[in-house]
Amino acid sequence: MDICKQVGLNVQRARRDKEWSQEDLAYESGLHRTYISGVERGVRNPTVIVLERLAKALDVKVEALVVSTRKRKK
């Protein structure tokens, strides 16, 4: 899976776990709601600084936003 799509899915999952809207995450991270939407859809390529802001707002480690949670076939 494309890394931007993986990050987007991980951000969306963490946001939904907190029962936040995209607007809530935007407010907590200091980013714009449309930017959050782009990240979650995998059409934005967030910098490490943005990943850090998102992780801090979501109370997760940056690694949790980047790693794949899918099991690989052997």
PDB file of C-alpha atoms in Angstrom:
ATOM      1  CA  MET A   1       0.000   0.000   0.000  1.00  0.00           C
ATOM      2  CA  ASP A   2       1.134   3.533  -0.753  1.00  0.00           C
ATOM      3  CA  ILE A   3       2.678   5.165   2.344  1.00  0.00           C
ATOM      4  CA  CYS A   4       0.447   8.255   2.071  1.00  0.00           C
ATOM      5  CA  LYS A   5      -2.670   6.080   2.035  1.00  0.00           C
ATOM      6  CA  GLN A   6      -1.333   4.068   5.003  1.00  0.00           C
ATOM      7  CA  VAL A   7      -0.689   7.240   7.005  1.00  0.00           C
ATOM      8  CA  GLY A   8      -4.155   8.476   6.095  1.00  0.00           C
ATOM      9  CA  LEU A   9      -5.829   5.298   7.291  1.00  0.00           C
ATOM     10  CA  ASN A  10      -3.830   5.343  10.530  1.00  0.00           C
ATOM     11  CA  VAL A  11      -4.699   8.993  11.214  1.00  0.00           C
ATOM     12  CA  GLN A  12      -8.352   8.323  10.486  1.00  0.00           C
ATOM     13  CA  ARG A  13      -8.385   5.257  12.751  1.00  0.00           C
ATOM     14  CA  ALA A  14      -6.737   7.136  15.637  1.00  0.00           C
ATOM     15  CA  ARG A  15      -9.117  10.082  15.176  1.00  0.00           C
ATOM     16  CA  ARG A  16     -12.172   7.858  15.185  1.00  0.00           C
ATOM     17  CA  ASP A  17     -10.891   6.010  18.268  1.00  0.00           C
ATOM     18  CA  LYS A  18     -11.050   9.370  20.056  1.00  0.00           C
ATOM     19  CA  GLU A  19     -14.505   9.963  18.555  1.00  0.00           C
ATOM     20  CA  TRP A  20     -13.286  13.219  17.036  1.00  0.00           C
ATOM     21  CA  SER A  21     -14.398  14.880  13.831  1.00  0.00           C
ATOM     22  CA  GLN A  22     -11.841  16.100  11.330  1.00  0.00           C
ATOM     23  CA  GLU A  23     -12.569  19.573  12.629  1.00  0.00           C
ATOM     24  CA  ASP A  24     -11.748  18.477  16.195  1.00  0.00           C
ATOM     25  CA  LEU A  25      -8.404  17.063  15.024  1.00  0.00           C
ATOM     26  CA  ALA A  26      -7.717  20.201  13.004  1.00  0.00           C
ATOM     27  CA  TYR A  27      -8.293  22.370  16.074  1.00  0.00           C
ATOM     28  CA  GLU A  28      -6.166  20.181  18.361  1.00  0.00           C
ATOM     29  CA  SER A  29      -3.288  19.936  15.881  1.00  0.00           C
ATOM     30  CA  GLY A  30      -3.398  23.515  14.608  1.00  0.00           C
ATOM     31  CA  LEU A  31      -3.965  22.355  11.026  1.00  0.00           C
ATOM     32  CA  HIS A  32      -6.787  23.166   8.629  1.00  0.00           C
ATOM     33  CA  ARG A  33      -9.706  20.735   8.335  1.00  0.00           C
ATOM     34  CA  THR A  34      -9.273  20.399   4.571  1.00  0.00           C
ATOM     35  CA  TYR A  35      -5.622  19.475   5.119  1.00  0.00           C
ATOM     36  CA  ILE A  36      -6.684  16.756   7.588  1.00  0.00           C
ATOM     37  CA  SER A  37      -9.110  15.477   4.962  1.00  0.00           C
ATOM     38  CA  GLY A  38      -6.342  15.337   2.356  1.00  0.00           C
ATOM     39  CA  VAL A  39      -4.056  13.435   4.709  1.00  0.00           C
ATOM     40  CA  GLU A  40      -6.777  10.913   5.533  1.00  0.00           C
ATOM     41  CA  ARG A  41      -7.565  10.381   1.841  1.00  0.00           C
ATOM     42  CA  GLY A  42      -3.874   9.840   1.070  1.00  0.00           C
ATOM     43  CA  VAL A  43      -3.616  12.760  -1.348  1.00  0.00           C
ATOM     44  CA  ARG A  44      -1.381  14.839   0.943  1.00  0.00           C
ATOM     45  CA  ASN A  45       2.196  13.941   1.777  1.00  0.00           C
ATOM     46  CA  PRO A  46       2.607  15.265   5.337  1.00  0.00           C
ATOM     47  CA  THR A  47       6.031  16.306   6.549  1.00  0.00           C
ATOM     48  CA  VAL A  48       7.554  14.796   9.678  1.00  0.00           C
ATOM     49  CA  ILE A  49       6.663  18.011  11.496  1.00  0.00           C
ATOM     50  CA  VAL A  50       2.997  17.586  10.543  1.00  0.00           C
ATOM     51  CA  LEU A  51       3.120  13.912  11.553  1.00  0.00           C
ATOM     52  CA  GLU A  52       4.485  14.986  14.929  1.00  0.00           C
ATOM     53  CA  ARG A  53       1.672  17.531  15.391  1.00  0.00           C
ATOM     54  CA  LEU A  54      -0.948  14.937  14.472  1.00  0.00           C
ATOM     55  CA  ALA A  55       0.582  12.313  16.756  1.00  0.00           C
ATOM     56  CA  LYS A  56       0.735  14.742  19.666  1.00  0.00           C
ATOM     57  CA  ALA A  57      -2.878  15.797  19.163  1.00  0.00           C
ATOM     58  CA  LEU A  58      -4.004  12.163  18.894  1.00  0.00           C
ATOM     59  CA  ASP A  59      -1.824  11.090  21.826  1.00  0.00           C
ATOM     60  CA  VAL A  60      -0.034   8.402  19.821  1.00  0.00           C
ATOM     61  CA  LYS A  61       3.564   7.877  18.733  1.00  0.00           C
ATOM     62  CA  VAL A  62       4.578   9.086  15.278  1.00  0.00           C
ATOM     63  CA  GLU A  63       5.445   5.476  14.407  1.00  0.00           C
ATOM     64  CA  ALA A  64       1.797   4.501  14.952  1.00  0.00           C
ATOM     65  CA  LEU A  65       0.815   6.815  12.110  1.00  0.00           C
ATOM     66  CA  VAL A  66       3.367   5.369   9.697  1.00  0.00           C
ATOM     67  CA  VAL A  67       3.497   1.604  10.251  1.00  0.00           C
ATOM     68  CA  SER A  68       1.271  -0.801   8.399  1.00  0.00           C
ATOM     69  CA  THR A  69      -1.181  -2.728  10.536  1.00  0.00           C
ATOM     70  CA  ARG A  70      -1.922  -5.201   7.749  1.00  0.00           C
ATOM     71  CA  LYS A  71      -0.534  -8.703   8.045  1.00  0.00           C
ATOM     72  CA  ARG A  72       1.740  -9.725   5.215  1.00  0.00           C
ATOM     73  CA  LYS A  73       1.288 -12.947   3.312  1.00  0.00           C
ATOM     74  CA  LYS A  74       4.291 -15.254   3.312  1.00  0.00           C
TER      75      LYS A  74
END
